[in-house]
mmCIF file of N, CA and C in Angstrom:
data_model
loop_
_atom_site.group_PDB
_atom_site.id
_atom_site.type_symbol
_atom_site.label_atom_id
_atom_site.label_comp_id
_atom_site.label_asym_id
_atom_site.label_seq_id
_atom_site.Cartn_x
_atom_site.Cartn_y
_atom_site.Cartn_z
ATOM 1 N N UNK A 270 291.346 196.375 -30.442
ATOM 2 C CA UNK A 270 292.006 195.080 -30.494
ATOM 3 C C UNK A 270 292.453 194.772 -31.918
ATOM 4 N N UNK A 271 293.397 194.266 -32.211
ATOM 5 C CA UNK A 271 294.515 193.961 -33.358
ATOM 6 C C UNK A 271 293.791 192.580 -33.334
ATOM 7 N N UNK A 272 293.156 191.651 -34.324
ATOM 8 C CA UNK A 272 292.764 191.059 -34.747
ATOM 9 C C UNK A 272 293.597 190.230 -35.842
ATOM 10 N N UNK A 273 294.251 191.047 -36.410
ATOM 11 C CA UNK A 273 295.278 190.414 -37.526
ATOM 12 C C UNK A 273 296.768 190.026 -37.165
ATOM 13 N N UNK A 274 297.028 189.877 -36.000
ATOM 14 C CA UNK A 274 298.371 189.378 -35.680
ATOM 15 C C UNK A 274 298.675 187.866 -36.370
ATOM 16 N N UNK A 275 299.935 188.379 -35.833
ATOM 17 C CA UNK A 275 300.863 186.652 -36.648
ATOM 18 C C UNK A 275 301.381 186.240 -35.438
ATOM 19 N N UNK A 276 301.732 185.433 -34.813
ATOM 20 C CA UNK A 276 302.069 184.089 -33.795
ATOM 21 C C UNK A 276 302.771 182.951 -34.018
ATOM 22 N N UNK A 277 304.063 182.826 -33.672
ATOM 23 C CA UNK A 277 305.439 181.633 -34.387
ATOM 24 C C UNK A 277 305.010 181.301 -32.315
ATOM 25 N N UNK A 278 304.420 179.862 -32.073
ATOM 26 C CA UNK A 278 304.561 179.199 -31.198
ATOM 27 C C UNK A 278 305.674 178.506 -31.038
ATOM 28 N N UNK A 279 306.584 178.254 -30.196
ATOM 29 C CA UNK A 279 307.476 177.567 -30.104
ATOM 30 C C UNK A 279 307.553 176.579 -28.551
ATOM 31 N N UNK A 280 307.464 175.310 -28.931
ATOM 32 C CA UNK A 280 307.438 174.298 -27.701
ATOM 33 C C UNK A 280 307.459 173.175 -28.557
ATOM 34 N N UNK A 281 308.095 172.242 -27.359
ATOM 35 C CA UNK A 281 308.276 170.464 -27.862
ATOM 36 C C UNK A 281 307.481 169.251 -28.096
ATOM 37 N N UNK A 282 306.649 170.649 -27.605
ATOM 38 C CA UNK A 282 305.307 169.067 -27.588
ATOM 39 C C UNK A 282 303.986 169.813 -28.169
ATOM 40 N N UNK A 283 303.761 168.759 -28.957
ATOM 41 C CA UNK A 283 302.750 168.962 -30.225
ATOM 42 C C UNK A 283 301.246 169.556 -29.386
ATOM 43 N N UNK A 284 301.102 168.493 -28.461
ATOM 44 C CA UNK A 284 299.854 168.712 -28.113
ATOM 45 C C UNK A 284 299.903 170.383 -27.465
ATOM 46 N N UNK A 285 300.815 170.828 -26.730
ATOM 47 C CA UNK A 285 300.719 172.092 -26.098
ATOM 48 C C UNK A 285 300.679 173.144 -27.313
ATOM 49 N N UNK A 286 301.574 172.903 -28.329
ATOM 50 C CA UNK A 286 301.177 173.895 -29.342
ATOM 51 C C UNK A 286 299.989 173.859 -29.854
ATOM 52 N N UNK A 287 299.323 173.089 -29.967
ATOM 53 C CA UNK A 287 297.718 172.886 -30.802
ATOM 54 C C UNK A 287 297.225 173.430 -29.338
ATOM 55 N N UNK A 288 296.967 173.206 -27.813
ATOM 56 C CA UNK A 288 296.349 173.870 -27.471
ATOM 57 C C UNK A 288 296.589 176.020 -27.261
ATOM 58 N N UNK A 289 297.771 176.299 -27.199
ATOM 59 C CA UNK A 289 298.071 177.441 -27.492
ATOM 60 C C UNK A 289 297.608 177.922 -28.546
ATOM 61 N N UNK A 290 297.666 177.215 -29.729
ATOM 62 C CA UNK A 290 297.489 177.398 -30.955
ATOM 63 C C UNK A 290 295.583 178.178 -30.848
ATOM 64 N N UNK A 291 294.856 176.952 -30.389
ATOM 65 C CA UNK A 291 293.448 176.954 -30.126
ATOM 66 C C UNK A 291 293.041 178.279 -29.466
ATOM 67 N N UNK A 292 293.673 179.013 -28.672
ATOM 68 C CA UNK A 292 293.707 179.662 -27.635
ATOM 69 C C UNK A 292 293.639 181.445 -28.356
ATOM 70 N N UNK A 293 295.491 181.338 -28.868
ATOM 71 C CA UNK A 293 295.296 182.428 -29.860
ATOM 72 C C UNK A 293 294.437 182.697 -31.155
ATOM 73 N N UNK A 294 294.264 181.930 -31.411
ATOM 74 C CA UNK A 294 293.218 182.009 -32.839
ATOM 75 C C UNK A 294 292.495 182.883 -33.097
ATOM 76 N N UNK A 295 291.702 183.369 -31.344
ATOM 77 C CA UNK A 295 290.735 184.672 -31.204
ATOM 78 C C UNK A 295 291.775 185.627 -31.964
ATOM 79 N N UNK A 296 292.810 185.988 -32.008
ATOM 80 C CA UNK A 296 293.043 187.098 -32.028
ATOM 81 C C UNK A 296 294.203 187.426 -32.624
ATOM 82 N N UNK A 297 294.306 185.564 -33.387
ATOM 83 C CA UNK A 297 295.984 185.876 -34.535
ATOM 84 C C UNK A 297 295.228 185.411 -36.104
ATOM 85 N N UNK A 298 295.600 186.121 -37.158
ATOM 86 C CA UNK A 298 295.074 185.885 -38.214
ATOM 87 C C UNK A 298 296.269 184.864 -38.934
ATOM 88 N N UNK A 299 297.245 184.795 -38.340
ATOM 89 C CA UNK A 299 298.351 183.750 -38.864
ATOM 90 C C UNK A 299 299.089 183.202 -37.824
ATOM 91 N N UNK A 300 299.189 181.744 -37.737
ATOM 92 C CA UNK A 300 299.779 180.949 -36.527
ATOM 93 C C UNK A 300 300.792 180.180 -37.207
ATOM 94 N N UNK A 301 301.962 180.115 -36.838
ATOM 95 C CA UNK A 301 303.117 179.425 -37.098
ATOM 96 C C UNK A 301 303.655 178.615 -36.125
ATOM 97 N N UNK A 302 304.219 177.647 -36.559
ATOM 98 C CA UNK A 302 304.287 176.747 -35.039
ATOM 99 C C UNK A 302 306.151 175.992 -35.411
ATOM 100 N N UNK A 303 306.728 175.943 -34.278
ATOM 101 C CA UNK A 303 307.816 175.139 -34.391
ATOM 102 C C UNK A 303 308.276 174.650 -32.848
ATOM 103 N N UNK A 304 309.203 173.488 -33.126
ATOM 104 C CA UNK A 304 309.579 172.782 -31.674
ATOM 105 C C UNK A 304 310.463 172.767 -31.097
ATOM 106 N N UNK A 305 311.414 174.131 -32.066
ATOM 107 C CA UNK A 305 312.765 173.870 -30.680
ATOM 108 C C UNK A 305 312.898 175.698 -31.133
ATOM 109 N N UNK A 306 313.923 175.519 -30.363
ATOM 110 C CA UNK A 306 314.403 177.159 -30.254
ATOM 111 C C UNK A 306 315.244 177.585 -31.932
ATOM 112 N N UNK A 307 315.957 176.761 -31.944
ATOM 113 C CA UNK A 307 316.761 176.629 -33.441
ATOM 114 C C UNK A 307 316.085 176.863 -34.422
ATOM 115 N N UNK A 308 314.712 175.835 -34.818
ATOM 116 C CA UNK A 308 314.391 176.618 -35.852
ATOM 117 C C UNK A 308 313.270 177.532 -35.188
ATOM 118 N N UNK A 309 312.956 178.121 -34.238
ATOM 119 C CA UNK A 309 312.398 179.476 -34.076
ATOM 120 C C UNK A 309 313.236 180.459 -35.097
ATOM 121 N N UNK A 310 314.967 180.591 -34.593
ATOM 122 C CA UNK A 310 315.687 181.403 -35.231
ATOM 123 C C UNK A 310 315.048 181.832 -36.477
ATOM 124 N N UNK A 311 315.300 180.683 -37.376
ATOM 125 C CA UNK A 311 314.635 180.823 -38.567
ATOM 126 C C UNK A 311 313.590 181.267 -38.875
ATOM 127 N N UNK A 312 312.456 180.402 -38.172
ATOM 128 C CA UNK A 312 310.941 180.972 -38.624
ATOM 129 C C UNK A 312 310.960 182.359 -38.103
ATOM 130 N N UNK A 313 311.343 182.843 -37.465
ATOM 131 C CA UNK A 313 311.328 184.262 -37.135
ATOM 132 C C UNK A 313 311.949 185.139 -38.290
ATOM 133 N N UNK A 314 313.337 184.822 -38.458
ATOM 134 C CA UNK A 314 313.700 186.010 -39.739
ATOM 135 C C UNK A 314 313.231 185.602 -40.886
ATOM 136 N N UNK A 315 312.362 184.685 -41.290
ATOM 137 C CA UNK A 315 311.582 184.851 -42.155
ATOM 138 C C UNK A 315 310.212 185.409 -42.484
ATOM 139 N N UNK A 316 309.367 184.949 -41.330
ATOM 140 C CA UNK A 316 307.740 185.345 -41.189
ATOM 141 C C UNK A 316 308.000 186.732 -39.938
ATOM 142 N N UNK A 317 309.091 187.524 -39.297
ATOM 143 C CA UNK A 317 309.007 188.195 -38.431
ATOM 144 C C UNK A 317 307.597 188.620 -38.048
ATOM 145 N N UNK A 318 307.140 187.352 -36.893
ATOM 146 C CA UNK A 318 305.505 187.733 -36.530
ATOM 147 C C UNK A 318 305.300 188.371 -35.254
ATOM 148 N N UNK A 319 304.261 188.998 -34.991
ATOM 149 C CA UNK A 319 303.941 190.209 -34.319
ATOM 150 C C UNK A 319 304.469 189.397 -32.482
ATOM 151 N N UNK A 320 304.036 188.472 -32.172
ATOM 152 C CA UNK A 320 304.636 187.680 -30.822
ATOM 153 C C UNK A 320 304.891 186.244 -31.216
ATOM 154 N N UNK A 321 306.020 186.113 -30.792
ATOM 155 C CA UNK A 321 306.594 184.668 -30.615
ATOM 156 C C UNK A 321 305.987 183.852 -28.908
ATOM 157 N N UNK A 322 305.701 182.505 -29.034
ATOM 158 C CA UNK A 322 305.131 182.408 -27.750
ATOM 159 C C UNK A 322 306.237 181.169 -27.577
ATOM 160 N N UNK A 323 307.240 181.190 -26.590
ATOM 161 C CA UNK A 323 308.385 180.568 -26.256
ATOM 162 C C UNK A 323 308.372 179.468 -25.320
ATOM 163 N N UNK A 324 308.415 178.241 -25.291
ATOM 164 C CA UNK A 324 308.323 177.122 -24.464
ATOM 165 C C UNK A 324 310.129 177.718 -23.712
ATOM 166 N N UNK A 325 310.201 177.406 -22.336
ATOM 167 C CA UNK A 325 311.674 177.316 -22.296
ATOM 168 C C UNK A 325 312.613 175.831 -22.317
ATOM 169 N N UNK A 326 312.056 174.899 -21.754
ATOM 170 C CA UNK A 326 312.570 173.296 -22.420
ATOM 171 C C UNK A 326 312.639 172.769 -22.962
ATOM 172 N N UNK A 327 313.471 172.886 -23.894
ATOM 173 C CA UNK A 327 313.643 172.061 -25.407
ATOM 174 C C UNK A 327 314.664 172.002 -25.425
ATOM 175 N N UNK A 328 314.752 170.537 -26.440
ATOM 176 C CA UNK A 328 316.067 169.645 -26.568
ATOM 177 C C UNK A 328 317.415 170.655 -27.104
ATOM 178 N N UNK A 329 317.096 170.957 -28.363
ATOM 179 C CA UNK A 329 318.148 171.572 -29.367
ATOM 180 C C UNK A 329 318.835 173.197 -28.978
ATOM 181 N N UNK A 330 317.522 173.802 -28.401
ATOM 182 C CA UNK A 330 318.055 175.194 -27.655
ATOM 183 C C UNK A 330 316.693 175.671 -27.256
ATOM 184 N N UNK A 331 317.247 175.763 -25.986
ATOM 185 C CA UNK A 331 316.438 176.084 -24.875
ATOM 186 C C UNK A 331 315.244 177.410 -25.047
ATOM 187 N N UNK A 332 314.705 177.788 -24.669
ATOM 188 C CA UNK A 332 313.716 178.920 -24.939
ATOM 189 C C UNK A 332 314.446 180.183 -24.385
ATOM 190 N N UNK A 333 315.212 180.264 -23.349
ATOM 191 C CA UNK A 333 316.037 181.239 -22.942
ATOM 192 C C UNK A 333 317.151 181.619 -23.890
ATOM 193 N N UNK A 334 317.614 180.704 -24.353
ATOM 194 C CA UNK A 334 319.030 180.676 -25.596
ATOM 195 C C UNK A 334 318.390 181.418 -27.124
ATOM 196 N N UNK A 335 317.349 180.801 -27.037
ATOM 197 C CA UNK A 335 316.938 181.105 -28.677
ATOM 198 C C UNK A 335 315.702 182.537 -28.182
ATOM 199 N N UNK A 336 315.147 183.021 -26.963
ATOM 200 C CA UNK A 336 315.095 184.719 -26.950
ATOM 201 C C UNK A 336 316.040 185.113 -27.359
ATOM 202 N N UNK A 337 317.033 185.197 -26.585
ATOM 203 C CA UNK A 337 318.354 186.112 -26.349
ATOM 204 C C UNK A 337 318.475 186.052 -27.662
ATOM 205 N N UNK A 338 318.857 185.043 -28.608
ATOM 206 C CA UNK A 338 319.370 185.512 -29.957
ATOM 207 C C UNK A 338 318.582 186.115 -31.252
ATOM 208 N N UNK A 339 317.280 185.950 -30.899
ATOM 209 C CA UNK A 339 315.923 186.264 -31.250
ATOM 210 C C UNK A 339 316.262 188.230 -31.372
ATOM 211 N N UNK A 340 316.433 188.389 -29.790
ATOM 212 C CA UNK A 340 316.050 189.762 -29.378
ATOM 213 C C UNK A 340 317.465 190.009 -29.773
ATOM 214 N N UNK A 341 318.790 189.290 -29.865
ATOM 215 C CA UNK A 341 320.377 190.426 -30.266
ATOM 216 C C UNK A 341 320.388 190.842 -31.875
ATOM 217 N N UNK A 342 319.449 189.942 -32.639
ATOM 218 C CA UNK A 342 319.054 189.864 -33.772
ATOM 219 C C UNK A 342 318.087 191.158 -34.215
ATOM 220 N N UNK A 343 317.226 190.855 -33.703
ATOM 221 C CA UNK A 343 315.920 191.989 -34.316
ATOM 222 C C UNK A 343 315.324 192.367 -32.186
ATOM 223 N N UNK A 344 315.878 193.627 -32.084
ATOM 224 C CA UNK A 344 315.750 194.349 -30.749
ATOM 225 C C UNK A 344 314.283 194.752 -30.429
ATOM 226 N N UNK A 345 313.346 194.636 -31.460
ATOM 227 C CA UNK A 345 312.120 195.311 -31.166
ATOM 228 C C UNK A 345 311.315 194.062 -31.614
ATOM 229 N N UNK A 346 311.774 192.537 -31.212
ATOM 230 C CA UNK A 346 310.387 191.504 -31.686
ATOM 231 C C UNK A 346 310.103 190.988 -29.923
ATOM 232 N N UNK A 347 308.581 190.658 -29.935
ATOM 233 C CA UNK A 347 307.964 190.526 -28.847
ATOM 234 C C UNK A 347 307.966 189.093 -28.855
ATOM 235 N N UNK A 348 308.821 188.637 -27.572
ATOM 236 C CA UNK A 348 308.534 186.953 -26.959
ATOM 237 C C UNK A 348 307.973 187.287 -25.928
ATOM 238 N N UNK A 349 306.948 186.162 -26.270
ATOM 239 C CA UNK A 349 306.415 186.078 -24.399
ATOM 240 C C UNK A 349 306.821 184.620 -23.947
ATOM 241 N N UNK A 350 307.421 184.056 -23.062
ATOM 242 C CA UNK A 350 307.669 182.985 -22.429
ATOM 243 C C UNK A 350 306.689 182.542 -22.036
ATOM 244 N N UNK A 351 306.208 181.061 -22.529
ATOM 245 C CA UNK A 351 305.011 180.247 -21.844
ATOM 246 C C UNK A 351 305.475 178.962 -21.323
ATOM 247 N N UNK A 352 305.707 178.984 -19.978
ATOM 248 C CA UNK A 352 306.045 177.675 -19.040
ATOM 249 C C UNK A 352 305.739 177.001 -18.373
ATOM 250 N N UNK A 353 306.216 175.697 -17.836
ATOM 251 C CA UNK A 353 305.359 175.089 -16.636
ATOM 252 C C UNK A 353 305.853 175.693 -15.592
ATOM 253 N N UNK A 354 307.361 176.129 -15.534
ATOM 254 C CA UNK A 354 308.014 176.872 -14.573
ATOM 255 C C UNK A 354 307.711 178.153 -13.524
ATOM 256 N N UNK A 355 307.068 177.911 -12.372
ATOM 257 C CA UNK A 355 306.798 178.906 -11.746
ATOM 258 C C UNK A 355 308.066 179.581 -10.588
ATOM 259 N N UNK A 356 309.249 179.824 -11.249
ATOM 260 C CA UNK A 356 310.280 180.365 -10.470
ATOM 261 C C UNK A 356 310.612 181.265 -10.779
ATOM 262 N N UNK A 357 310.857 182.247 -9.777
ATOM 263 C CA UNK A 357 311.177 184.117 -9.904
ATOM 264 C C UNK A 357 312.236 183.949 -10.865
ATOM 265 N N UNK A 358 313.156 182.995 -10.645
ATOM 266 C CA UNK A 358 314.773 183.139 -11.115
ATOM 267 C C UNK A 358 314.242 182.873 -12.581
ATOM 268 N N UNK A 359 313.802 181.750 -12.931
ATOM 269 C CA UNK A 359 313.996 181.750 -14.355
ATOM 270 C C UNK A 359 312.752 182.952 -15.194
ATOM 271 N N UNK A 360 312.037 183.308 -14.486
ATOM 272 C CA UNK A 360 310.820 184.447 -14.739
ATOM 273 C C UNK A 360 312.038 185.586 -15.249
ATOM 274 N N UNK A 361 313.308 185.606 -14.363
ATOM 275 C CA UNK A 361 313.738 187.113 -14.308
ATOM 276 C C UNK A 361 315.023 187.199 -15.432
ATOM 277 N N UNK A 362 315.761 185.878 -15.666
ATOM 278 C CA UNK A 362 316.544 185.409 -16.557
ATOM 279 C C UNK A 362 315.328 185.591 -17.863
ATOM 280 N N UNK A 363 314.232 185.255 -18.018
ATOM 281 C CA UNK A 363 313.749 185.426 -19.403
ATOM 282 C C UNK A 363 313.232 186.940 -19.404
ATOM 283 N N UNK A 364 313.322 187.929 -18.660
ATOM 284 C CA UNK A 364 312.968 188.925 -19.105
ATOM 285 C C UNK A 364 314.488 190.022 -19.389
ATOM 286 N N UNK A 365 315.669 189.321 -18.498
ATOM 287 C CA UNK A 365 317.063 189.827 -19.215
ATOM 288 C C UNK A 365 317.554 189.284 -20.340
ATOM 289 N N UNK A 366 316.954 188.257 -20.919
ATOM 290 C CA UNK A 366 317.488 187.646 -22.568
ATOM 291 C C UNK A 366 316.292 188.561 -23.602
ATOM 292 N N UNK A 367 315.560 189.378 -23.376
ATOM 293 C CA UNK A 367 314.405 190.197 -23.756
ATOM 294 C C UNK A 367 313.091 189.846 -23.790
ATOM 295 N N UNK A 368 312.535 189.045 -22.999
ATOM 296 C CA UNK A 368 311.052 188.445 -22.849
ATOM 297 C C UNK A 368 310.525 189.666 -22.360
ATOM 298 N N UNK A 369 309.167 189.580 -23.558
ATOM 299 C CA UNK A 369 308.551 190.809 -22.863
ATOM 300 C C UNK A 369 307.089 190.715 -21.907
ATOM 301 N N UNK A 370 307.187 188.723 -21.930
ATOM 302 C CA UNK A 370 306.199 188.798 -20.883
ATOM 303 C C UNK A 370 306.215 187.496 -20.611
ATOM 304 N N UNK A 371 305.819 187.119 -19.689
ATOM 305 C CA UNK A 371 305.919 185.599 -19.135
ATOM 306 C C UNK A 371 304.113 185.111 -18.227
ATOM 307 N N UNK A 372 304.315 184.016 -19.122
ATOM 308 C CA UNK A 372 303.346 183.667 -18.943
ATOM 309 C C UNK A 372 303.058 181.831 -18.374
ATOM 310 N N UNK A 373 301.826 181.285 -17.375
ATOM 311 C CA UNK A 373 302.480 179.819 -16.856
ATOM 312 C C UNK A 373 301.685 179.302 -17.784
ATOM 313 N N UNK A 374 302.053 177.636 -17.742
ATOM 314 C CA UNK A 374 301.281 177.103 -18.901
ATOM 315 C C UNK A 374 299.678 176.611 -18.148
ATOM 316 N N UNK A 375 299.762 176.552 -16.541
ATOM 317 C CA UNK A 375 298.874 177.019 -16.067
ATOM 318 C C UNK A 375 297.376 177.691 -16.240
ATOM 319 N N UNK A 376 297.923 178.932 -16.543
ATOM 320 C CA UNK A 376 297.287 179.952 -17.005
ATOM 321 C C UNK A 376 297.113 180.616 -18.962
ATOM 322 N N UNK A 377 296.695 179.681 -19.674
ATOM 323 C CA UNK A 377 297.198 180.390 -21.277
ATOM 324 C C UNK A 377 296.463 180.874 -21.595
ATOM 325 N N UNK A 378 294.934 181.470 -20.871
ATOM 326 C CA UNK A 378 294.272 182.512 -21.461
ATOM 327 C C UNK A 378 294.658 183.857 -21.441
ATOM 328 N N UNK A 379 295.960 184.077 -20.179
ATOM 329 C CA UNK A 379 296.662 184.850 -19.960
ATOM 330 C C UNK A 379 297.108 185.943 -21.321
ATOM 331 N N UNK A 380 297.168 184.546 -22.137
ATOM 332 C CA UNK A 380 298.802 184.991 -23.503
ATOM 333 C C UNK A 380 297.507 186.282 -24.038
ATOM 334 N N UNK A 381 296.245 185.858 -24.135
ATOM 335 C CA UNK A 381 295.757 187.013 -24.798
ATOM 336 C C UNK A 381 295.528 188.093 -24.073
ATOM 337 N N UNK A 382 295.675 188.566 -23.093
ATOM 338 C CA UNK A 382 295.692 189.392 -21.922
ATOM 339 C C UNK A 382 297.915 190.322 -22.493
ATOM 340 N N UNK A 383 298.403 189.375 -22.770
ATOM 341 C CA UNK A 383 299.804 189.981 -23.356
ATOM 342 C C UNK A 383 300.015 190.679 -24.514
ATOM 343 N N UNK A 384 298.769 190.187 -25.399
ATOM 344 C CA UNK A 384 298.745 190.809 -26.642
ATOM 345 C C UNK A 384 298.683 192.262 -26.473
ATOM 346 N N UNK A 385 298.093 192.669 -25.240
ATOM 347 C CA UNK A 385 297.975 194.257 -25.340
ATOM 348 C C UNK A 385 299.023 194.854 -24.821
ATOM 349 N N UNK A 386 300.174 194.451 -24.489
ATOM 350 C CA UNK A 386 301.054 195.003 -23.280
ATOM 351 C C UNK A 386 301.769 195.639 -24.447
#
């Protein structure tokens, strides 16, 4: 187990990132956090961290919009999508913008179960 990962959370609401946040901790030695997809862009080509964890509803750009440009950008960085959304369609749309794993918000002990994929 990789112990020293880095983690750029991305979602709109504070409280869900502090609990994600809480969650990865086991197993990220650096947590970065932001609330829309837009500045994901950014925090990503700056801190390029080992998984991005992607809300898809947000105001400024959506979690589907800001993968896709994430992954046309740098082809080998790992998003995992974390949603309330339990629909095949948007499950299958985030794994053609390059999600490499999807996860419900349901379930977020899951996300460390992704770290190994």
């Amino acid at each position: 187990m990789n112990s020293a990962l880095s983690v750029l959370i991305v979602d709109d609401n504070a409280n869900m990132r502090s609990l994600i946040s809480a969650i990865v901790k086991k197993r990220a030695s650096k947590i970065l956090e932001c609330s829309d997809g837009m500045e994901a862009l950014g925090e990503y080509s700056l801190h390029r961290p080992d998984w991005v964890l992607m809300d898809i509803e947000m105001k400024k750009m959506d979690g589907l919009q800001a993968t896709k440009l994430i992954h046309q950008y740098f082809p080998k960085a790992n998003v995992m999508i974390v949603s309330e959304r339990k629909d095949p369609e948007i499950e299958k749309a985030a794994f053609q913008v390059g999600a490499k794993a999807f996860v419900s918000k349901e379930n977020l002990q899951d996300i460390l179960n992704q770290f190994n994929v």
